[in-house]
Tab-separated table of N, CA and C and ligand atoms in Angstrom:
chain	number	residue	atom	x	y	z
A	1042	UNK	N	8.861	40.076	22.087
A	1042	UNK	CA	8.374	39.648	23.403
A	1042	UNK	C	8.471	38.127	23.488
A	1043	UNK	N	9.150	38.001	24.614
A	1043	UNK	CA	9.505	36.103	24.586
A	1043	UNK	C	8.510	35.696	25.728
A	1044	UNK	N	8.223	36.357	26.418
A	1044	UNK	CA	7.481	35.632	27.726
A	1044	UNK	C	6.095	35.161	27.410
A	1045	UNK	N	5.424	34.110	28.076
A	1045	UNK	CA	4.129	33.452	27.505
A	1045	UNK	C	2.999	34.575	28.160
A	1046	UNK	N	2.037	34.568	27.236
A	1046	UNK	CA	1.288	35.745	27.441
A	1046	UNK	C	-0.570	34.517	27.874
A	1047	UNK	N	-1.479	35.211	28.880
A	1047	UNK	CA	-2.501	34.672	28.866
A	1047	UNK	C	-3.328	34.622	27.831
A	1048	UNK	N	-4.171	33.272	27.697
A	1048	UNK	CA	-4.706	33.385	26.447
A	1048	UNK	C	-6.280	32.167	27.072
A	1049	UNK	N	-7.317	32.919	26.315
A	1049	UNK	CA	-8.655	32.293	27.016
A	1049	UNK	C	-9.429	31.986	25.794
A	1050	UNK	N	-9.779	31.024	25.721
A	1050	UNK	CA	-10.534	30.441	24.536
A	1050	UNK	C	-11.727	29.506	24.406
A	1051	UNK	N	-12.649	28.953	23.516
A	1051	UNK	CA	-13.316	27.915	23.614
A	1051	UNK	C	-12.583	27.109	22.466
A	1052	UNK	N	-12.711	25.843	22.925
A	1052	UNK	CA	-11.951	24.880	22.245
A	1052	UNK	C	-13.021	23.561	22.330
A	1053	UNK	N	-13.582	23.123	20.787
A	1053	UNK	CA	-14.574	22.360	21.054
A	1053	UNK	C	-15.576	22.193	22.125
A	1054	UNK	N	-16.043	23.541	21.974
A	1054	UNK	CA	-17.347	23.673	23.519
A	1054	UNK	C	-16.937	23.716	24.731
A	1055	UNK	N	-15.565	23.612	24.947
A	1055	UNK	CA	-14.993	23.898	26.495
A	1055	UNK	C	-13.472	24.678	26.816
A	1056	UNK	N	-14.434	25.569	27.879
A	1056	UNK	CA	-13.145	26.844	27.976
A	1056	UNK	C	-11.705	26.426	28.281
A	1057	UNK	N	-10.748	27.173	27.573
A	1057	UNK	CA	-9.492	26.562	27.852
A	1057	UNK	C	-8.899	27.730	28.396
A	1058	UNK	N	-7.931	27.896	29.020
A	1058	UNK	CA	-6.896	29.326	29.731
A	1058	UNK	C	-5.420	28.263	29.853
A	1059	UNK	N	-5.040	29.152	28.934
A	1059	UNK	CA	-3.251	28.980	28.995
A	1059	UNK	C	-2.247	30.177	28.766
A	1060	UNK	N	-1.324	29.774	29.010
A	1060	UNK	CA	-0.263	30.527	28.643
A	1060	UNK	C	0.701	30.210	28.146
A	1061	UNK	N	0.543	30.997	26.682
A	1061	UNK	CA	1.264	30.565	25.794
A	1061	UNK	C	2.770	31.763	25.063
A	1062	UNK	N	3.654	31.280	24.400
A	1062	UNK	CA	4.346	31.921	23.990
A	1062	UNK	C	3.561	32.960	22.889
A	1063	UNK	N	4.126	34.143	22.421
A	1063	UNK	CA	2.943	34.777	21.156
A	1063	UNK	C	3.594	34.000	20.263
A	1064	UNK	N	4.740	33.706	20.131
A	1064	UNK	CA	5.143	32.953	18.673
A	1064	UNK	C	4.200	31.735	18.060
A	1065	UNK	N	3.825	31.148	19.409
A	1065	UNK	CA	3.269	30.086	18.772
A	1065	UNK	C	2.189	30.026	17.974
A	1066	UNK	N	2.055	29.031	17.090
A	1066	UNK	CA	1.167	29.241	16.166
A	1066	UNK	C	-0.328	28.708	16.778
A	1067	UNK	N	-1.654	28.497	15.908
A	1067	UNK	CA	-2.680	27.860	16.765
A	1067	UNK	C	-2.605	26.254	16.491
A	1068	UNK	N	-1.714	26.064	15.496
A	1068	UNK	CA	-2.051	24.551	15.225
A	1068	UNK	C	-1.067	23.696	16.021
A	1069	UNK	N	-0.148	24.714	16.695
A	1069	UNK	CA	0.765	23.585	17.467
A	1069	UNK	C	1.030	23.820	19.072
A	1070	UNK	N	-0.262	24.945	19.054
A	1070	UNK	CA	-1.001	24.831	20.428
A	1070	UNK	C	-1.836	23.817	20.740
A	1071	UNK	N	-3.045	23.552	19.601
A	1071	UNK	CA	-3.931	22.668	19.849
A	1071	UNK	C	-3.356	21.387	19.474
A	1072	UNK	N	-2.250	20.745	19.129
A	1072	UNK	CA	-1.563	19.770	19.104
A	1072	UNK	C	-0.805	19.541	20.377
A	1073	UNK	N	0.044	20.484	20.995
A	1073	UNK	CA	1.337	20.099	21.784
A	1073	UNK	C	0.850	20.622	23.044
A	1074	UNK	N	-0.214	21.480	23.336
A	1074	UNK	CA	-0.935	21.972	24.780
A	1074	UNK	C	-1.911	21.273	24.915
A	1075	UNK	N	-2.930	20.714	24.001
A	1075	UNK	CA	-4.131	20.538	23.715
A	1075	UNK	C	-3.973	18.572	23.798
A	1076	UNK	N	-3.042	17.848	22.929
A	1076	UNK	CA	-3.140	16.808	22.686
A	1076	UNK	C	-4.313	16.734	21.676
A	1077	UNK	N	-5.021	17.756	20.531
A	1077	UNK	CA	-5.608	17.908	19.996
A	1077	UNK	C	-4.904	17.441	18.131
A	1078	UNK	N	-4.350	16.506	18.091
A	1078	UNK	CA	-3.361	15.853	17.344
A	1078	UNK	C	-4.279	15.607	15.840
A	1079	UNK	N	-5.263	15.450	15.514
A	1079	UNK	CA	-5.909	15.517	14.452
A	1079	UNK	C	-5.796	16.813	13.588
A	1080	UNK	N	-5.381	17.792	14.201
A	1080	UNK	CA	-5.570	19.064	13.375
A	1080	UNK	C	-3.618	19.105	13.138
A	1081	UNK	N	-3.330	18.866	11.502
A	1081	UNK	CA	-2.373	17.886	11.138
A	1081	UNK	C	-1.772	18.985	10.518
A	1082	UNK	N	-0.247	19.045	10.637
A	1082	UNK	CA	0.941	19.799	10.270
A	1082	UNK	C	1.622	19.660	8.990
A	1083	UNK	N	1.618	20.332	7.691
A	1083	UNK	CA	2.373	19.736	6.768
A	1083	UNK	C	3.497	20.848	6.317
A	1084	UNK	N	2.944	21.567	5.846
A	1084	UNK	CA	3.688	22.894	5.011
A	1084	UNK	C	4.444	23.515	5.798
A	1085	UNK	N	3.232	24.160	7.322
A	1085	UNK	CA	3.757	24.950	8.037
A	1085	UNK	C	3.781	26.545	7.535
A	1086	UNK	N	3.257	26.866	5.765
A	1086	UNK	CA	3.056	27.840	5.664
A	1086	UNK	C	1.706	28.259	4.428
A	1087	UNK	N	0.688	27.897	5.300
A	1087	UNK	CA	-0.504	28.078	4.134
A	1087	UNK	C	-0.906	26.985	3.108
A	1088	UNK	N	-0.293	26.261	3.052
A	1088	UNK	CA	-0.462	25.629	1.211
A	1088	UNK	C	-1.082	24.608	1.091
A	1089	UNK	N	-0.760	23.799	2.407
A	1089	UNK	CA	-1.487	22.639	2.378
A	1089	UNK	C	-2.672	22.001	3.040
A	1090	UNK	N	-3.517	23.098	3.932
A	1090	UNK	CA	-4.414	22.487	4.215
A	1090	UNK	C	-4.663	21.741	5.384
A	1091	UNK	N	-3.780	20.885	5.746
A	1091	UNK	CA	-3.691	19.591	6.473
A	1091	UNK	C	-3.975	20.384	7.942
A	1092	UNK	N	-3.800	21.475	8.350
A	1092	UNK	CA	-4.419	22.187	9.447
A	1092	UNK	C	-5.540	23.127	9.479
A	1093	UNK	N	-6.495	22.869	8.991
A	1093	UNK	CA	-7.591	23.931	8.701
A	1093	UNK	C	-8.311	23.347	10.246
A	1094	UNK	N	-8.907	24.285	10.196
A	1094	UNK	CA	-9.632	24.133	11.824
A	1094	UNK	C	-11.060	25.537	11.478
A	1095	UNK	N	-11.870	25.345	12.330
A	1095	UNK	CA	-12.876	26.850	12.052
A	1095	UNK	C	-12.645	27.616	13.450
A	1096	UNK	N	-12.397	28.964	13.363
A	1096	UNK	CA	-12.341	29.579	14.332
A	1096	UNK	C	-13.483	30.408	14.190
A	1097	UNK	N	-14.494	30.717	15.283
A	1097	UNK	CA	-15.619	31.553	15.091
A	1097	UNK	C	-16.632	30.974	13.481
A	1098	UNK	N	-16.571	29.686	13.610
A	1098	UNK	CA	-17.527	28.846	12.666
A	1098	UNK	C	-16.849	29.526	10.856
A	1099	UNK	N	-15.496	29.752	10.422
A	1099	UNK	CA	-15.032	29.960	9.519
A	1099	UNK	C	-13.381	29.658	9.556
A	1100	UNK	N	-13.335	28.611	8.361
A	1100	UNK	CA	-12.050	27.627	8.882
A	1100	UNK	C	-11.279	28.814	8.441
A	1101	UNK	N	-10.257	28.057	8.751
A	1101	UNK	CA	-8.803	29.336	8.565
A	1101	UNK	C	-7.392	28.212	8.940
A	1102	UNK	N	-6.452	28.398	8.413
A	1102	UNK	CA	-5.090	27.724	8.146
A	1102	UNK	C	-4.776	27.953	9.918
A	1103	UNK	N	-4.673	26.696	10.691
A	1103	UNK	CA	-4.176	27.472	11.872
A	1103	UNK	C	-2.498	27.723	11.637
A	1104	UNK	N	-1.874	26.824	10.977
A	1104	UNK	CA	-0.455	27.103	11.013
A	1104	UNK	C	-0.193	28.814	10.927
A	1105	UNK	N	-0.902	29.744	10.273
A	1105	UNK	CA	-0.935	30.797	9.846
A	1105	UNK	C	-1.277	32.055	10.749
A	1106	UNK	N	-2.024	30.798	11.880
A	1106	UNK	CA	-3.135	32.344	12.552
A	1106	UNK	C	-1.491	31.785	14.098
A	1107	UNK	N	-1.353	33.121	14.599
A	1107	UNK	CA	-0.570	33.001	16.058
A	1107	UNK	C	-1.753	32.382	17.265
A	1108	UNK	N	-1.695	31.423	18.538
A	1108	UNK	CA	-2.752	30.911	18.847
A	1108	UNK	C	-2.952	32.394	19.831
A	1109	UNK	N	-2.511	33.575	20.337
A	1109	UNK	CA	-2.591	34.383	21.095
A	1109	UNK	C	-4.178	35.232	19.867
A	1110	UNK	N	-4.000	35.115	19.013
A	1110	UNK	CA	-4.643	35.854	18.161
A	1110	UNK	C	-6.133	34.991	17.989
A	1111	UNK	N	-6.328	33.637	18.555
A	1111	UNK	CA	-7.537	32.893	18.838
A	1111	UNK	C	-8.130	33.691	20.372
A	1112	UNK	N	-7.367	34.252	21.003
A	1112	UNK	CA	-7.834	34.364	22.089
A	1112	UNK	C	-9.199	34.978	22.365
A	1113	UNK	N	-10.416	34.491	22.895
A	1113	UNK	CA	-11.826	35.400	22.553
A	1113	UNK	C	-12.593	34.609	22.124
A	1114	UNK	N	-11.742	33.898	21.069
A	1114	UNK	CA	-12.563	32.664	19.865
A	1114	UNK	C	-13.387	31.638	20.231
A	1115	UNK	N	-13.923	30.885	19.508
A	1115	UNK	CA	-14.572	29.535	19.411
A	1115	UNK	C	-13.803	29.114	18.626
A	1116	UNK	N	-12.817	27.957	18.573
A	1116	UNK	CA	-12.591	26.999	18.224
A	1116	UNK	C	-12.789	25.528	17.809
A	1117	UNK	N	-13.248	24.967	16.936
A	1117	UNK	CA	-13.365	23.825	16.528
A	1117	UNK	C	-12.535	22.826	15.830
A	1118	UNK	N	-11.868	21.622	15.829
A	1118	UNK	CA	-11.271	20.491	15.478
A	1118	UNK	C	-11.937	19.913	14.874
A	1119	UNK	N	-11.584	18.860	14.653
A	1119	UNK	CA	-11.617	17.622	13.655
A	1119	UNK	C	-12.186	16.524	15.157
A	1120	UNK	N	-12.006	16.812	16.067
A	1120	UNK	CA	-12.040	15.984	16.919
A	1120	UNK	C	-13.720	16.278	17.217
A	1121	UNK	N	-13.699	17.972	17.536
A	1121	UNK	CA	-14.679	18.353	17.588
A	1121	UNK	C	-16.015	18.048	16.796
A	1122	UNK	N	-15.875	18.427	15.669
A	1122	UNK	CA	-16.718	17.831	14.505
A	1122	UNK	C	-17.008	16.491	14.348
A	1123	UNK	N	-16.069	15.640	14.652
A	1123	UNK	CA	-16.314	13.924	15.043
A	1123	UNK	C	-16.823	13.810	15.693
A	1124	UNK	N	-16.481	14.095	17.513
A	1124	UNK	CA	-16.952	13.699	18.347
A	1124	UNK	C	-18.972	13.874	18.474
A	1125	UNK	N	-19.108	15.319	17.989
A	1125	UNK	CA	-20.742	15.413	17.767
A	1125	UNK	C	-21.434	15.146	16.996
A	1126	UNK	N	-20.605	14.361	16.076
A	1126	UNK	CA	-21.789	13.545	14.912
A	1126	UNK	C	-21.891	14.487	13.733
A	1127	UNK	N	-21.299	15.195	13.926
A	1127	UNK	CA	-21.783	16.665	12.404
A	1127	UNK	C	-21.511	16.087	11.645
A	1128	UNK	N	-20.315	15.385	11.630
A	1128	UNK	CA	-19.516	14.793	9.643
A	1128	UNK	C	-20.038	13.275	9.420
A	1129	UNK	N	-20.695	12.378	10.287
A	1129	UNK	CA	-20.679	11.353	10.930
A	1129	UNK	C	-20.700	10.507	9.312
A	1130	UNK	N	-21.526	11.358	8.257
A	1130	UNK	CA	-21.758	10.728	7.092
A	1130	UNK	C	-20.866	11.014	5.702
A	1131	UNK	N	-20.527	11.849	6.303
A	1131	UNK	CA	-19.414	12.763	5.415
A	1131	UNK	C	-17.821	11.596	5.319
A	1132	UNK	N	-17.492	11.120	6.561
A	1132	UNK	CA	-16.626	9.954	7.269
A	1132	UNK	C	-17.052	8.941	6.933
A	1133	UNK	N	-18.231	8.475	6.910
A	1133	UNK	CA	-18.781	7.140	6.306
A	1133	UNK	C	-18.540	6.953	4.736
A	1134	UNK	N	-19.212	8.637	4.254
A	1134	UNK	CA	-18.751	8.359	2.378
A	1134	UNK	C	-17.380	8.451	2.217
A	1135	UNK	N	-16.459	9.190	2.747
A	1135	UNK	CA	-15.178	8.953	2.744
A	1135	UNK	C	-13.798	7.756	2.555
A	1136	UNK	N	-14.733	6.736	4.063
A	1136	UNK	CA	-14.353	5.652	4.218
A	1136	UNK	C	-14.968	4.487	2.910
A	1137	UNK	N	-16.153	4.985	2.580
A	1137	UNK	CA	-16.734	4.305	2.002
A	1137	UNK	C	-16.074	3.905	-0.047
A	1138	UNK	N	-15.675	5.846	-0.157
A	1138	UNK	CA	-15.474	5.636	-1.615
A	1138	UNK	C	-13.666	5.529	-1.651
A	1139	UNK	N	-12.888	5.125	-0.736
A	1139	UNK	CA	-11.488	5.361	-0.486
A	1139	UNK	C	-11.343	6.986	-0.840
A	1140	UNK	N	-11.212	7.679	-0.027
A	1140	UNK	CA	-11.159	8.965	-0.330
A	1140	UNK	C	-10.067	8.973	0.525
A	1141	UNK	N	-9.795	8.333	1.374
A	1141	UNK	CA	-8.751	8.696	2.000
A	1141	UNK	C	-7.518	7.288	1.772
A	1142	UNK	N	-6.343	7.373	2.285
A	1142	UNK	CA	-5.488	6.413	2.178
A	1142	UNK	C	-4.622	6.811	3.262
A	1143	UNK	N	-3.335	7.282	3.061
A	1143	UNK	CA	-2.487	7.721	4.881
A	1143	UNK	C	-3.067	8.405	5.690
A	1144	UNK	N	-4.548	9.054	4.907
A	1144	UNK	CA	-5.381	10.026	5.970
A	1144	UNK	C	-4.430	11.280	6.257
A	1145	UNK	N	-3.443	11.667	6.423
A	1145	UNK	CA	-2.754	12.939	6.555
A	1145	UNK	C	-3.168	13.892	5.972
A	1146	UNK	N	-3.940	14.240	4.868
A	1146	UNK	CA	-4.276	15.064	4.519
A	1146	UNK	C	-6.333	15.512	4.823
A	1147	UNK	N	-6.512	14.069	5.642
A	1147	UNK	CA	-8.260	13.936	5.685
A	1147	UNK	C	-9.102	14.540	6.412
A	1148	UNK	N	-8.310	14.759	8.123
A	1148	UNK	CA	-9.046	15.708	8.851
A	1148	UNK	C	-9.447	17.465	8.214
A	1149	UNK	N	-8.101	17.868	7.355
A	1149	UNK	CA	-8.158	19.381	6.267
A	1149	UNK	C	-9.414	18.593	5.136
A	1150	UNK	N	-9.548	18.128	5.112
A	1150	UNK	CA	-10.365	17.955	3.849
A	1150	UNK	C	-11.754	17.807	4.423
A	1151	UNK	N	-11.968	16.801	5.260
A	1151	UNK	CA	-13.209	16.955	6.107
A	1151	UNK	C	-13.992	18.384	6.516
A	1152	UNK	N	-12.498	18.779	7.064
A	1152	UNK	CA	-13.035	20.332	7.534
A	1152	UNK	C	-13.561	21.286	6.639
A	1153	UNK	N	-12.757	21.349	5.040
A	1153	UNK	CA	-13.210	22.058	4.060
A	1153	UNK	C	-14.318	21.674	3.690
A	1154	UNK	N	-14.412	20.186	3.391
A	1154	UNK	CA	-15.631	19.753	2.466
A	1154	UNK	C	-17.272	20.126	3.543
A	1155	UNK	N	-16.910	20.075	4.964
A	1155	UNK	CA	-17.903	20.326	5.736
A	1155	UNK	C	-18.407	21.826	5.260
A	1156	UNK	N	-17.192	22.704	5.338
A	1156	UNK	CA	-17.626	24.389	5.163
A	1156	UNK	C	-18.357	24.318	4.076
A	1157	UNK	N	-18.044	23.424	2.871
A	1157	UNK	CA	-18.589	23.843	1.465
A	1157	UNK	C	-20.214	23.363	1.644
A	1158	UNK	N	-20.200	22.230	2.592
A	1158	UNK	CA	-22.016	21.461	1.877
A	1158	UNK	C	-22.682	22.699	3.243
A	1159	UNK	N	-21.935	23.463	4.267
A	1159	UNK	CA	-23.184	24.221	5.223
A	1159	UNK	C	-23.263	25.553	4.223
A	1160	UNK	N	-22.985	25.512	2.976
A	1160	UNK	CA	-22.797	26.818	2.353
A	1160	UNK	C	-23.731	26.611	0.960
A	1161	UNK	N	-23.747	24.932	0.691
A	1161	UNK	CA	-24.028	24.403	-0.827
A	1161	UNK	C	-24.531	23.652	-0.645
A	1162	UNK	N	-25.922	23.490	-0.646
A	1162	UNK	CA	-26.675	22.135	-0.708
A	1162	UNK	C	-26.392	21.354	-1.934
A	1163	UNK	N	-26.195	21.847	-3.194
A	1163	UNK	CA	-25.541	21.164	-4.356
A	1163	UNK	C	-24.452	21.268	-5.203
A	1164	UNK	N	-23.565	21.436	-4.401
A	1164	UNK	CA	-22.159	22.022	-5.316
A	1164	UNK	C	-22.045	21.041	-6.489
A	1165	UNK	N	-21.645	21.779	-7.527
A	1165	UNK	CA	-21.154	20.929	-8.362
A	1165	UNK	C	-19.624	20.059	-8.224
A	1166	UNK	N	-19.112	19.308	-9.012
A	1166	UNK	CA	-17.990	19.014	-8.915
A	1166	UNK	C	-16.853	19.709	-9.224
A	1167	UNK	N	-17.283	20.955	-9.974
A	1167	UNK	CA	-16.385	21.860	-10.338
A	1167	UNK	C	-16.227	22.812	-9.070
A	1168	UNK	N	-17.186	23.083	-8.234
A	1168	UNK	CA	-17.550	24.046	-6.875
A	1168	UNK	C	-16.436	23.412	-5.786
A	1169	UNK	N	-17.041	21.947	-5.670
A	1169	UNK	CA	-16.244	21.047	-4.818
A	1169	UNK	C	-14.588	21.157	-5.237
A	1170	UNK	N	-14.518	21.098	-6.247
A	1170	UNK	CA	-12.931	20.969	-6.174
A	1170	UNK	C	-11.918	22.670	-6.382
A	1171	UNK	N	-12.871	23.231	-6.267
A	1171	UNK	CA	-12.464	24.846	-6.174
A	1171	UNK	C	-12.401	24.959	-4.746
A	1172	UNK	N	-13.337	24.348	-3.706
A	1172	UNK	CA	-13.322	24.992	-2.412
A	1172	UNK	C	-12.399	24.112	-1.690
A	1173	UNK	N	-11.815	22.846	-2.362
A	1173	UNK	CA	-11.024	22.012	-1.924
A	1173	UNK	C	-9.205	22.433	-2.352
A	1174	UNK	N	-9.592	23.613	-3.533
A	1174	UNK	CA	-7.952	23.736	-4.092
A	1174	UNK	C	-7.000	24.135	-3.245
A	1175	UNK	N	-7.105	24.668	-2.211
A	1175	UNK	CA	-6.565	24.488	-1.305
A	1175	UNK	C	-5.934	23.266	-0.125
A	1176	UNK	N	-6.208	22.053	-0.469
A	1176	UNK	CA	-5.808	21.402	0.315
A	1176	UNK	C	-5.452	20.267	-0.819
A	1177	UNK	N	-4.382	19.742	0.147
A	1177	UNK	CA	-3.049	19.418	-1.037
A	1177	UNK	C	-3.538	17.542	-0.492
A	1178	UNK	N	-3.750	16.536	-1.727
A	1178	UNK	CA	-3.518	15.327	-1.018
A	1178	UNK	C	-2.383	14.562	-2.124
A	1179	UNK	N	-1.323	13.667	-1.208
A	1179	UNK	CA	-0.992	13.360	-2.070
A	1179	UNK	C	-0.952	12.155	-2.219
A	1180	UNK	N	-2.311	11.575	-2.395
A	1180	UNK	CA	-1.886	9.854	-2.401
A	1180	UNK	C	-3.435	9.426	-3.257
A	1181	UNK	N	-4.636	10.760	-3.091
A	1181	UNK	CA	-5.720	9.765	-3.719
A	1181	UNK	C	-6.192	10.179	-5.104
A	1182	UNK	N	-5.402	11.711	-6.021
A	1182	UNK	CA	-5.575	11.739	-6.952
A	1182	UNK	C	-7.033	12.415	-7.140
A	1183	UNK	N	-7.931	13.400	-5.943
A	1183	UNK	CA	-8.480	13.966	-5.118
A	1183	UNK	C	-9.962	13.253	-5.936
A	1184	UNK	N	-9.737	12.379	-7.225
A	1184	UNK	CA	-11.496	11.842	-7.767
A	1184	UNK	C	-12.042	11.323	-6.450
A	1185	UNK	N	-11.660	10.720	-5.550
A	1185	UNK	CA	-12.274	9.617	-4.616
A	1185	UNK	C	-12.926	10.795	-3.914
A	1186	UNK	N	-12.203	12.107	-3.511
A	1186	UNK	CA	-13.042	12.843	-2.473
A	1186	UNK	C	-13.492	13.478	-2.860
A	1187	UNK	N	-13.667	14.201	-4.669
A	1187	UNK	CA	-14.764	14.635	-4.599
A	1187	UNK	C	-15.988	13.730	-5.128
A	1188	UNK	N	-16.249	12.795	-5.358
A	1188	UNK	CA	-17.073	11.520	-5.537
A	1188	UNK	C	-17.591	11.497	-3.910
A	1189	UNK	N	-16.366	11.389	-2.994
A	1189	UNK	CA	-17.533	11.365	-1.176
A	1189	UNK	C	-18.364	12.416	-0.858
A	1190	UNK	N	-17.672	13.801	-1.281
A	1190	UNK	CA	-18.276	15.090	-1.059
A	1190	UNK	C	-19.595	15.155	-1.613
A	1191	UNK	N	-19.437	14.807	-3.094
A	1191	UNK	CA	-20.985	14.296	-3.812
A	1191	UNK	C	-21.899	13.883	-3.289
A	1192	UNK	N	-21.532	12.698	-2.834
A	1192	UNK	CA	-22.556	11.795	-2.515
A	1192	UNK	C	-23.534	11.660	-1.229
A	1193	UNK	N	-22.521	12.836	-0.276
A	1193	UNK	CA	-22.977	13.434	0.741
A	1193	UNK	C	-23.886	14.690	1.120
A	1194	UNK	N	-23.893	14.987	-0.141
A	1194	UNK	CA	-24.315	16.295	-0.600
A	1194	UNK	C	-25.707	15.395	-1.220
A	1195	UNK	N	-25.626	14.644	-1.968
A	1195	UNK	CA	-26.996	13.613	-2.180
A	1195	UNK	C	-27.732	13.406	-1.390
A	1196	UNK	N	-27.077	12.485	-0.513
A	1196	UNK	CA	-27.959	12.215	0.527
A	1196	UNK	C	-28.500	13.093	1.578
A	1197	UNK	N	-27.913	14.116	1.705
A	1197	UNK	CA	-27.954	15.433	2.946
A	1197	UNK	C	-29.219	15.769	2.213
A	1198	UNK	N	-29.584	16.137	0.687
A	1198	UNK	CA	-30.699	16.728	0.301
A	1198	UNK	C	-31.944	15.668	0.463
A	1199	UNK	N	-31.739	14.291	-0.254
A	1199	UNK	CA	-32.644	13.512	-0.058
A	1199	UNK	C	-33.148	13.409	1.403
A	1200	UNK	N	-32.437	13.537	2.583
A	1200	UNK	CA	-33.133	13.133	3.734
A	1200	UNK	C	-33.535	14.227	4.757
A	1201	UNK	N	-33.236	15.672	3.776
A	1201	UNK	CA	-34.133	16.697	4.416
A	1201	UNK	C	-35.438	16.900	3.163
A	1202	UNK	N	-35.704	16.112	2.552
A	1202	UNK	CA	-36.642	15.859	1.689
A	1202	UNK	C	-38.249	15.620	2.693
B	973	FES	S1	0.321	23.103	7.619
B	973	FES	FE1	-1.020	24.788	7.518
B	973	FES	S2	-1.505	24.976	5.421
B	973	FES	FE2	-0.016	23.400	5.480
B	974	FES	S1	-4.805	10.385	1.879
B	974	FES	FE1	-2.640	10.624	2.008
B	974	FES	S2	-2.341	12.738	1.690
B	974	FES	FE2	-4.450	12.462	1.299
């Protein structure tokens, strides 16, 4: 089937209706329909991460999912998660311990490391870099991010103390 099929969604808290091809995938809907450009393209087939997004509050590879197959969903970004302050400190330890460098791989990592601390108030570093093996970086040698993930996970406990 080649013709664009309707498709109705929430996309960072606001309804979207398009019509899209079924081929297309969700990550280069919410990039090339969306201008939703943070949720970042690498592999194109699973491996790397760099497009994780949460659909229905559980991330998932969008390169992987077709965006016709979001249709129904809640959708969330990187933009999303920024824009409301959720990671606000998560981005601060990030920036803070160089965890990031070309950033291409940071919005997928944000997104993971977010899923792991609403799941783990204290992951270890061994936890952290299991729920991260999935996402591929190739420039920081991944100590810097799990050292931010840590330290965020510190402070998240100390200040519901
Ligand atoms: S682009 Fe989706 S996992 Fe690499
Ligand atoms: S900071 Fe460059 S790929 Fe991770």
């Amino acid at each position: 089937m080649t013709a664009p099929m309707p498709l109705t969604l929430r996309v960072n808290g606001e309804r979207v209706d398009a019509d899209v091809l079924p081929r297309t995938n969700l990550a280069d809907f919410l990039r090339e329909h969306l201008q939703l450009t943070g949720t970042h393209v690498g592999c194109e087939h699973g491996v790397c991460g760099a497009c994780t997004v949460r659909v229905n509050d559980e991330i998932v590879r969008a390169c992987l999912m077709l965006a016709v197959q979001a249709h129904g969903t809640s959708v969330q970004t990187i933009e999303g998660l920024s824009d409301s302050g959720e990671i606000v400190d998560l981005q601060e330890a990030f920036r803070a311990r160089n965890a990031l460098q070309c950033g291409y791989c940071t919005p997928g990592m944000l997104m993971a490391a977010q899923d792991l601390l609403k799941q783990r108030i204290a992951p270890s570093r061994e936890e952290i870099r299991g729920h991260l093996s999935g996402n591929y970086c190739r420039c920081t040698g991944y100590h810097a991010i799990v050292d931010a993930i840590e330290a965020t996970a510190d402070a998240r406990r100390r200040s519901a103390r």
